[in-house]
mmCIF file of C-alpha atoms in Angstrom:
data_model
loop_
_atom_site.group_PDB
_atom_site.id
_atom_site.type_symbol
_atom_site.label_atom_id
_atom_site.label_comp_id
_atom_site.label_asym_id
_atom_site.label_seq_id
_atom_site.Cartn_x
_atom_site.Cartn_y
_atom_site.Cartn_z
ATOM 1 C CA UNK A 1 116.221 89.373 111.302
ATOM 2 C CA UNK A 2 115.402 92.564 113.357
ATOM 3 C CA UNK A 3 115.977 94.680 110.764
ATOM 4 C CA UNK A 4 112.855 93.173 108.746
ATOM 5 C CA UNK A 5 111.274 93.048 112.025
ATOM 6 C CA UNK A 6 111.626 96.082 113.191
ATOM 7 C CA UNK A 7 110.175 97.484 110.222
ATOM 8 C CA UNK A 8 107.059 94.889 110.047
ATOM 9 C CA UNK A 9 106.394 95.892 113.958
ATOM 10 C CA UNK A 10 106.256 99.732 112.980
ATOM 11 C CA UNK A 11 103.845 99.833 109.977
ATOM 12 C CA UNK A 12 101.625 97.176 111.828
ATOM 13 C CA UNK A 13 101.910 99.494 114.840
ATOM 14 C CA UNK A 14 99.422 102.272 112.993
ATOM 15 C CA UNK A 15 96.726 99.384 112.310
ATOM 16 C CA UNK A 16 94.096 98.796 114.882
ATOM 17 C CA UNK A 17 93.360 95.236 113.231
ATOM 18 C CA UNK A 18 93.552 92.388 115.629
ATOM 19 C CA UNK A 19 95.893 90.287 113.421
ATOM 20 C CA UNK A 20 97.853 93.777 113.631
ATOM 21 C CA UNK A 21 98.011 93.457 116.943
ATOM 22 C CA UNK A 22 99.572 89.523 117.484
ATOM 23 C CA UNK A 23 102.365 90.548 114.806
ATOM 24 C CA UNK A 24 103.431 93.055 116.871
ATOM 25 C CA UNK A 25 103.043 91.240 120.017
ATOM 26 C CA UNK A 26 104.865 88.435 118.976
ATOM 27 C CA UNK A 27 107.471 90.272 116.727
ATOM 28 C CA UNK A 28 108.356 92.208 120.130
ATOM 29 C CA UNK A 29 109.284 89.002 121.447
ATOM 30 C CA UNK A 30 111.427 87.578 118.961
ATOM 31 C CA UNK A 31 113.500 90.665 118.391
ATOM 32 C CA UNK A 32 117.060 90.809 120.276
ATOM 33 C CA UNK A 33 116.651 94.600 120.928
ATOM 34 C CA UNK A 34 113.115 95.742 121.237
ATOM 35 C CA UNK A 35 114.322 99.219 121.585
ATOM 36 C CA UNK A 36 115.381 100.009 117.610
ATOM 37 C CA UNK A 37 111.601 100.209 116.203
ATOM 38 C CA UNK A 38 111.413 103.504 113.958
ATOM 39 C CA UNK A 39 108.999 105.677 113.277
ATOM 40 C CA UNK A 40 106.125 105.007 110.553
ATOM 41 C CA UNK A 41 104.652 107.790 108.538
ATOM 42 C CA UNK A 42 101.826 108.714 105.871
ATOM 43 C CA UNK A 43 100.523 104.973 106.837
ATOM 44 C CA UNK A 44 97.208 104.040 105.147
ATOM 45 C CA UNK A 45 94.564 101.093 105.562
ATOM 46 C CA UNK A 46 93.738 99.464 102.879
ATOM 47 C CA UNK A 47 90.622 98.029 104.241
ATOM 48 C CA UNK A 48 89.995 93.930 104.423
ATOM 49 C CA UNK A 49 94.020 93.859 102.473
ATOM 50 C CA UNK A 50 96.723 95.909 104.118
ATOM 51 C CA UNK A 51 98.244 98.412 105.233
ATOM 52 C CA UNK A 52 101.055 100.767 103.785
ATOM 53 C CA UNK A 53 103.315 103.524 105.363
ATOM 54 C CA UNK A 54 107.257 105.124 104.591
ATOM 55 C CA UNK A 55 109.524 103.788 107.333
ATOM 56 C CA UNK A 56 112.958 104.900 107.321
ATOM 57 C CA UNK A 57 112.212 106.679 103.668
ATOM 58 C CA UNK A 58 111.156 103.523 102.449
ATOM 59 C CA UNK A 59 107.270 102.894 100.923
ATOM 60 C CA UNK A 60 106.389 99.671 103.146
ATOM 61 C CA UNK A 61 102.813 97.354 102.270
ATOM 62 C CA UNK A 62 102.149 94.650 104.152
ATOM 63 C CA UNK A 63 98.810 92.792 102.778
ATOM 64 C CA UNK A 64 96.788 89.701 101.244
ATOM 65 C CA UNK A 65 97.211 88.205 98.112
ATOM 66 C CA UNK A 66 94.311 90.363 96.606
ATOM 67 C CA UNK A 67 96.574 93.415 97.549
ATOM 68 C CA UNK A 68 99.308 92.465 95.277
ATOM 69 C CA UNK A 69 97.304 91.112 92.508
ATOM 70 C CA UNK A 70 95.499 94.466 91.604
ATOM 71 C CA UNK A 71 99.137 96.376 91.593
ATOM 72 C CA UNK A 72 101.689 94.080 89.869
ATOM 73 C CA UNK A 73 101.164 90.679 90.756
ATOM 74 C CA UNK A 74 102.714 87.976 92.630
ATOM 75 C CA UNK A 75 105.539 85.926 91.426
ATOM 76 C CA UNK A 76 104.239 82.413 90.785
ATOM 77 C CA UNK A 77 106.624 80.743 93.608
ATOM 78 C CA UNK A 78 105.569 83.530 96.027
ATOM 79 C CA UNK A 79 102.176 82.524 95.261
ATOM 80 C CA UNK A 80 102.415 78.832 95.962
ATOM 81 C CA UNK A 81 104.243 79.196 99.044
ATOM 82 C CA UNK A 82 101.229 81.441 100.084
ATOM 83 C CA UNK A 83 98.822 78.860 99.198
ATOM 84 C CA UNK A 84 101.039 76.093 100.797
ATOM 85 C CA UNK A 85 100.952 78.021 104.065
ATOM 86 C CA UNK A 86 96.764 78.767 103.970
ATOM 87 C CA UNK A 87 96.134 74.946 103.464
ATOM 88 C CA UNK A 88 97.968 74.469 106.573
ATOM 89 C CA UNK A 89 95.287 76.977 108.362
ATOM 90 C CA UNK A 90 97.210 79.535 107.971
ATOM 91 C CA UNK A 91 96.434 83.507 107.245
ATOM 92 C CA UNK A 92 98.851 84.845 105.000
ATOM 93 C CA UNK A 93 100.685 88.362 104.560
ATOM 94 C CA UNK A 94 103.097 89.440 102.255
ATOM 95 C CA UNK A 95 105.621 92.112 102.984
ATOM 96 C CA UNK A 96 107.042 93.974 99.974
ATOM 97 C CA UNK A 97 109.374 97.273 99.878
ATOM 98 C CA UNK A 98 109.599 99.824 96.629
ATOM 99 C CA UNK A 99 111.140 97.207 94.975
ATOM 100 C CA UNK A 100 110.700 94.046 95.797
ATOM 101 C CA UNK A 101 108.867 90.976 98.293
ATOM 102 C CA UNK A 102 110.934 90.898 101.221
ATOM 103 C CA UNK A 103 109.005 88.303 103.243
ATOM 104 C CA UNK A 104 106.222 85.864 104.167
ATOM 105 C CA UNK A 105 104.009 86.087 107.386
ATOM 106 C CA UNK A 106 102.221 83.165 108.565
ATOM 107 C CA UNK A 107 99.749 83.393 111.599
ATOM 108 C CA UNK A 108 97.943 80.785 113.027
ATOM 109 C CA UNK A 109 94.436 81.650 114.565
ATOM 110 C CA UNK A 110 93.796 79.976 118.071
ATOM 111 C CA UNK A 111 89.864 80.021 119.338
ATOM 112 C CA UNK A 112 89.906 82.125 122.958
ATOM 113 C CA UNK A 113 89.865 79.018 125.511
ATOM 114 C CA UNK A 114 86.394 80.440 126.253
ATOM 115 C CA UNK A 115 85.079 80.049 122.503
ATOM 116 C CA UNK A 116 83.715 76.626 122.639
ATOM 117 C CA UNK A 117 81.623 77.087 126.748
ATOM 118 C CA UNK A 118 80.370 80.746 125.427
ATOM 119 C CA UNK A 119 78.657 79.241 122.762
ATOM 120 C CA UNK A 120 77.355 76.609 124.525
ATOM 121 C CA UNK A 121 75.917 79.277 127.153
ATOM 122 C CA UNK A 122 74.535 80.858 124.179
ATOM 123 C CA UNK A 123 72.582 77.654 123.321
ATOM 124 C CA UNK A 124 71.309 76.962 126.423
ATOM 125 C CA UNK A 125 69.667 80.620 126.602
ATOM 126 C CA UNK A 126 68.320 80.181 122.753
ATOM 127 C CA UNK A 127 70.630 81.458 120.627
ATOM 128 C CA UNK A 128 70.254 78.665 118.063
ATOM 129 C CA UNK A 129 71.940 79.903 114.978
ATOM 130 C CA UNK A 130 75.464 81.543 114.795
ATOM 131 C CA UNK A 131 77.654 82.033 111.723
ATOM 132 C CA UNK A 132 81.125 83.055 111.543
ATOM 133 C CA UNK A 133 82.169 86.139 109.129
ATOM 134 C CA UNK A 134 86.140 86.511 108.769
ATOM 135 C CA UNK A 135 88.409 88.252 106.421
ATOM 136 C CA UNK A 136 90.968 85.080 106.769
ATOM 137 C CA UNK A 137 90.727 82.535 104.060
ATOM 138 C CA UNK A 138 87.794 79.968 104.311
ATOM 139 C CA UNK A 139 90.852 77.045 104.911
ATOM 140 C CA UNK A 140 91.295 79.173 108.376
ATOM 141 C CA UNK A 141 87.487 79.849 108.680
ATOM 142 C CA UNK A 142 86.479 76.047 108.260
ATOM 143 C CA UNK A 143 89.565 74.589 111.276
ATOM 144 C CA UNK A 144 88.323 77.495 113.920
ATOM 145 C CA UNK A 145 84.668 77.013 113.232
ATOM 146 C CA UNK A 146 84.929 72.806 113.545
ATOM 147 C CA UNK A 147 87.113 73.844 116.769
ATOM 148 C CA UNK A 148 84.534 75.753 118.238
ATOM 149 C CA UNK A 149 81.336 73.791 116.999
ATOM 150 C CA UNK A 150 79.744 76.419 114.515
ATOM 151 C CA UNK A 151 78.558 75.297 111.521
ATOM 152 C CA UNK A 152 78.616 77.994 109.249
ATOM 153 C CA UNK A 153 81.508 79.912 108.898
ATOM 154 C CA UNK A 154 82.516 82.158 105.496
ATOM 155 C CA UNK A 155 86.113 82.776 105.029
ATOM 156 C CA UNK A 156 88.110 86.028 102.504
ATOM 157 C CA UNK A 157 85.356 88.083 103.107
ATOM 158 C CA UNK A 158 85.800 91.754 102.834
ATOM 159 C CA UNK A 159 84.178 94.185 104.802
ATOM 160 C CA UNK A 160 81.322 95.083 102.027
ATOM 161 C CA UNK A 161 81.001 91.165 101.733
ATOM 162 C CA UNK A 162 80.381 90.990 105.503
ATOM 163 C CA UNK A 163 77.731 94.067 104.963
ATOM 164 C CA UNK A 164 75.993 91.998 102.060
ATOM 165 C CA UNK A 165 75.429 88.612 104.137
ATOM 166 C CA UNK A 166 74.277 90.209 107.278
ATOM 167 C CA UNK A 167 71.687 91.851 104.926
ATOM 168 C CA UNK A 168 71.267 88.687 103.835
ATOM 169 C CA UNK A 169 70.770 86.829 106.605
ATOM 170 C CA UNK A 170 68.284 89.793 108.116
ATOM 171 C CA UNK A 171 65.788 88.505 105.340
ATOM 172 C CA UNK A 172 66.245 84.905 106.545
ATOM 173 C CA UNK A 173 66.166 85.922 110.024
ATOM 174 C CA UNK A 174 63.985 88.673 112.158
ATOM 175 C CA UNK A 175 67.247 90.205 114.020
ATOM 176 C CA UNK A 176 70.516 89.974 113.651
ATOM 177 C CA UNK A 177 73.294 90.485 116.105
ATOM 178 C CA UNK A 178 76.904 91.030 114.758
ATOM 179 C CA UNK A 179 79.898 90.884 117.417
ATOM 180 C CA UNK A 180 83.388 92.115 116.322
ATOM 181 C CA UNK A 181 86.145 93.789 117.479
ATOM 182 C CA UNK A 182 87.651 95.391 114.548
ATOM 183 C CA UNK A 183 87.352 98.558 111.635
ATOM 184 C CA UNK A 184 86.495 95.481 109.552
ATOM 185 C CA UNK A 185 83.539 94.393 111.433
ATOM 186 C CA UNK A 186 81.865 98.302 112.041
ATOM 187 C CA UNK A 187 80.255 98.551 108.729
ATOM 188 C CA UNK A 188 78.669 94.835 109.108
ATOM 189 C CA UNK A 189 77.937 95.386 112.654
ATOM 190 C CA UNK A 190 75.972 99.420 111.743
ATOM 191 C CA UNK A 191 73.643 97.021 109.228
ATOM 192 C CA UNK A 192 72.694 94.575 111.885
ATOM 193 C CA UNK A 193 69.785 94.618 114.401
ATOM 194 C CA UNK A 194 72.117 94.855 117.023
ATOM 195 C CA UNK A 195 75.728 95.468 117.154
ATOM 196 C CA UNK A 196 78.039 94.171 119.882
ATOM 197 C CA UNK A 197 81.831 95.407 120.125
ATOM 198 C CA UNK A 198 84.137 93.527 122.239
ATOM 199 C CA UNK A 199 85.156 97.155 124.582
ATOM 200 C CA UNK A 200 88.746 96.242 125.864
ATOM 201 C CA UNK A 201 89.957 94.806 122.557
ATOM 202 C CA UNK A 202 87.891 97.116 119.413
ATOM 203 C CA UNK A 203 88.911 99.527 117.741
ATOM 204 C CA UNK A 204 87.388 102.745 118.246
ATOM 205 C CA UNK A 205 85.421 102.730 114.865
ATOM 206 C CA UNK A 206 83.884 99.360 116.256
ATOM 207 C CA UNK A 207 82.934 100.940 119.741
ATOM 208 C CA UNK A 208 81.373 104.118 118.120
ATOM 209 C CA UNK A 209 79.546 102.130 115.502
ATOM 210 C CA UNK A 210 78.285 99.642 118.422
ATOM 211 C CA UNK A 211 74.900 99.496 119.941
ATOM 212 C CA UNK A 212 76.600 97.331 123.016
ATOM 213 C CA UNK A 213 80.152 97.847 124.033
ATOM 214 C CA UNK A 214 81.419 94.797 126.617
ATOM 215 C CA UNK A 215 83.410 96.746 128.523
ATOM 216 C CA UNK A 216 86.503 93.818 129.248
ATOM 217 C CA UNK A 217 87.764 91.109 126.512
ATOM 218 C CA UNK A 218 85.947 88.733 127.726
ATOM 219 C CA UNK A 219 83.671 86.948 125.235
ATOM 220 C CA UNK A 220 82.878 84.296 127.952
ATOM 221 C CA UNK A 221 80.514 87.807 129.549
ATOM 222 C CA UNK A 222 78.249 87.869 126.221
ATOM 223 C CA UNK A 223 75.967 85.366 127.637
ATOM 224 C CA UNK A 224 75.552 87.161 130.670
ATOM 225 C CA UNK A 225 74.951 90.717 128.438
ATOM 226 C CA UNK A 226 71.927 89.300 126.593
ATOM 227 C CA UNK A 227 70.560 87.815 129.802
ATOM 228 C CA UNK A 228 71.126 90.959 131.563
ATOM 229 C CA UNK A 229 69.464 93.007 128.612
ATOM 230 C CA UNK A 230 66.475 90.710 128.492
ATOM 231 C CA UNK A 231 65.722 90.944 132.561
ATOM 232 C CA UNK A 232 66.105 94.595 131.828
ATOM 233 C CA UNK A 233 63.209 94.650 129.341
ATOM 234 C CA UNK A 234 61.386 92.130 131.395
ATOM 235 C CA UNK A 235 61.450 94.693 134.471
ATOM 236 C CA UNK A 236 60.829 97.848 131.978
ATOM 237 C CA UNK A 237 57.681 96.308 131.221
ATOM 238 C CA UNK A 238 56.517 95.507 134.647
ATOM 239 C CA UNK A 239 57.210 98.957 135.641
ATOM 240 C CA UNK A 240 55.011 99.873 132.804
ATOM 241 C CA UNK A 241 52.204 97.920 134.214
ATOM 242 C CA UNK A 242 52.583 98.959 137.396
ATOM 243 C CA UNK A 243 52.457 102.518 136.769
ATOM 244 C CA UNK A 244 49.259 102.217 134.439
ATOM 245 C CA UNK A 245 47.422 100.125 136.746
ATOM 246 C CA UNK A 246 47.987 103.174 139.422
ATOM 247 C CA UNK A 247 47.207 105.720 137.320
ATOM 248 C CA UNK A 248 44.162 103.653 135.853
ATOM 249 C CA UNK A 249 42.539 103.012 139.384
ATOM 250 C CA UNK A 250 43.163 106.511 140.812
ATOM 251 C CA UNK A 251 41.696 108.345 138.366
ATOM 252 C CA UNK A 252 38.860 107.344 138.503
ATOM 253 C CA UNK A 253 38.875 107.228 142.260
ATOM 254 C CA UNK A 254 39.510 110.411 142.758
ATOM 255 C CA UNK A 255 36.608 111.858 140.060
ATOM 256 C CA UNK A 256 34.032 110.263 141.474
ATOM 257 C CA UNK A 257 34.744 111.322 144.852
ATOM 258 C CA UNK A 258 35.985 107.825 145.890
ATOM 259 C CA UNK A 259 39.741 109.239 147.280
ATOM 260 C CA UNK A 260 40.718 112.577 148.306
ATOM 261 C CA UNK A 261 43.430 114.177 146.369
ATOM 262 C CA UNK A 262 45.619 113.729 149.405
ATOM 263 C CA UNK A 263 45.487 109.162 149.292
ATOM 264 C CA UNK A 264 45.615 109.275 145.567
ATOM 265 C CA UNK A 265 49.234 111.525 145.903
ATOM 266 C CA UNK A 266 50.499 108.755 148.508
ATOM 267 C CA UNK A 267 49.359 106.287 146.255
ATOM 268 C CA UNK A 268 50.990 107.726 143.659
ATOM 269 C CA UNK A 269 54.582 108.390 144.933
ATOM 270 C CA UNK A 270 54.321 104.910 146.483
ATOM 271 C CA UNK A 271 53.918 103.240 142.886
ATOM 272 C CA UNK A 272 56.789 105.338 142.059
ATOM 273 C CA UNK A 273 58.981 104.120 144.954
ATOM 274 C CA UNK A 274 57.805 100.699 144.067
ATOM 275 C CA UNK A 275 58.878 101.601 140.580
ATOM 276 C CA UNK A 276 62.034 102.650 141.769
ATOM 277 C CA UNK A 277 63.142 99.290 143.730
ATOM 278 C CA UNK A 278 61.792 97.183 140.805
ATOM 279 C CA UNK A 279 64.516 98.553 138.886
ATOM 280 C CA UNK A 280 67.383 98.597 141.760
ATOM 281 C CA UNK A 281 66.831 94.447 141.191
ATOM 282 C CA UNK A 282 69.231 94.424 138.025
ATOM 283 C CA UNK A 283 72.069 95.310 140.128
ATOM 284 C CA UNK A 284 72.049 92.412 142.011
ATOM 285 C CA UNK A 285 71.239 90.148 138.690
ATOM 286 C CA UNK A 286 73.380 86.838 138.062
ATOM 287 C CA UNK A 287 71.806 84.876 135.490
ATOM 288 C CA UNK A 288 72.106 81.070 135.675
ATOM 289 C CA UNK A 289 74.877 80.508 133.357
ATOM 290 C CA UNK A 290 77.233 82.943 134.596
ATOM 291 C CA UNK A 291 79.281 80.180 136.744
ATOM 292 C CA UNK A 292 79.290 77.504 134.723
#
C-alpha cells in the first residue's frame, strides 16, 4: 500500500546504493499519490546490509538477511520465503519497523542492453579476463554473469570481501582494474591498479576514490576510455623521443661550433611546436570499436 511505500521510498531516499536507487524509482511509480513521502532522519548505512533511519517517529531498517540475523533473527517462514525468492534470481530485502517485519522486497537485476557488446569490445582490444564482484547473492551473480558471457562471477560479497579478492587477484594478475558505481565498490576499487567509477551514476565516495571517472552512464564508452588512455601514453612517449632526440643533436651542435645559438633556438621551439600538435591528435581520436 502507499503507506508502506511511502515509507520504503524515504529511508531508501538517503542511500546512494544503486539497488537504492530502482526501489525508489519504481516505488514512485506504483504509488497513487507520489506527493505524501515524509521526511527521513538520523538514517545510517550499514555497509554491504542496509540501511536504517526514524520516519514519522518510527526506527525503520531495510536490509539482507545477514542484517537481521546478527540482531534477533528471522522467523523461519520469513526466511524461506527469502530463499524462495533468491533461487528465482532474485535480491532480497527485508523491511522491519520497532516491532516487527512489515514486508518483503524482491528486485530483479537486468544486464544494461550494452553489457554483453561492451565486453565483447573489451575482448577484441585484449582484455581477456573479467570477473564479476557483487553484494547480491551468488543465485543473482551466476543468471547475470551467464547473460552477459563472464565466467567468473562471486555473489554476497561484502565490501571487505570485494577488498580481499582484488588483492587476491593482484597476485594472480600484474594490474587490476575495478569498475563500480557504488560506496560498496570504493574501498575495492582504492586497492586496485586502477579504479574506474561510472561518473553519471556513482556515488560520490566512488568518484573521489576513482582514478578514472566516465563522465555519462554509459558502460558501452569504457572501451573507448582504455583505448583513448593507451593512444595517450603511446603519444606521451613519442613526444618524449622527440624532444630527446632534439636536445641530443643540438647540443652537441652547438659546442662544437657546428650551429649558432640562433638555429639551435629555432630548432628548438620547432620540436616544441611539433610537440605541441602531436598531442592536439587525441582530440580528434576514434578508436576502431567505437561504432560497432
Amino acid at each position: 500500500n502507499d503507506e508502506f511505500l511511502s515509507r520504503v521510498i524515504a529511508l531508501e531516499s538517503a542511500s546512494n546504493h544503486p539497488l537504492a536507487k530502482a526501489v525508489v524509482r519504481d516505488g514512485r511509480s506504483r504509488m497513487l499519490e507520489v506527493n505524501g513521502i515524509p521526511e527521513v532522519s538520523n538514517s545510517e548505512a550499514i555497509q554491504g546490509k542496509g540501511i536504517s533511519g526514524n520516519v514519522k517517529g518510527e526506527l525503520i531498517s531495510i536490509g539482507n538477511l545477514e542484517l537481521y540475523d546478527q540482531s534477533g533473527g528471522v522467523p523461519d517462514d520469513i526466511k524461506q520465503k527469502v530463499l524462495d525468492l533468491e533461487k528465482e534470481g532474485k535480491t532480497v530485502m527485508l523491511v522491519k519497523n520497532d516491532k516487527e517485519f512489515s514486508g518483503i522486497l524482491g528486485l530483479m537485476d537486468t544486464p544494461r542492453m550494452a553489457a554483453s557488446s561492451t565486453l565483447e569490445k573489451l575482448k577484441k582490444i585484449g582484455i581477456k579476463k573479467m570477473i564479476m564482484l557483487t553484494g547480491d547473492n551468488q543465485e543473482v551473480a551466476n543468471a547475470v554473469a551467464k547473460q552477459i558471457g563472464i565466467t567468473q562471477a562471486y555473489g554476497s560479497l561484502l565490501p571487505e570481501e570485494k577488498v580481499e579478492r582484488i588483492n587476491q587477484l593482484k597476485k594472480e594478475e600484474k594490474k587490476i582494474a575495478m569498475i563500480g558505481d557504488g560506496v560498496n565498490d570504493a574501498p575495492a576499487m582504492a586497492n586496485s591498479t586502477v579504479g574506474i567509477a561510472m561518473g553519471a551514476a556513482g556515488s560520490d565516495v566512488a568518484l573521489e576514490t576513482a582514478d578514472i571517472a566516465l563522465m555519462a552512464d554509459k558502460l558501452e564508452i569504457l572501451p573507448f576510455a582504455i583505448a583513448l588512455s593507451r593512444k595517450a601514453q603511446q603519444i606521451v612517449k613519442q613526444n618524449l623521443w622527440i624532444s630527446l632526440g632534439v636536445v641530443a643533436l643540438l647540443l652537441p651542435a652547438t659546442i662544437f661550433g657546428w650551429a649558432n645559438i640562433g638555429i639551435a633556438v629555432v630548432f628548438h621551439e620547432g620540436s616544441t611546436l611539433v610537440v605541441v600538435l602531436n598531442a592536439l591528435r587525441l582530440l580528434g581520436f576514434k578508436d576502431k570499436y567505437s561504432n560497432m
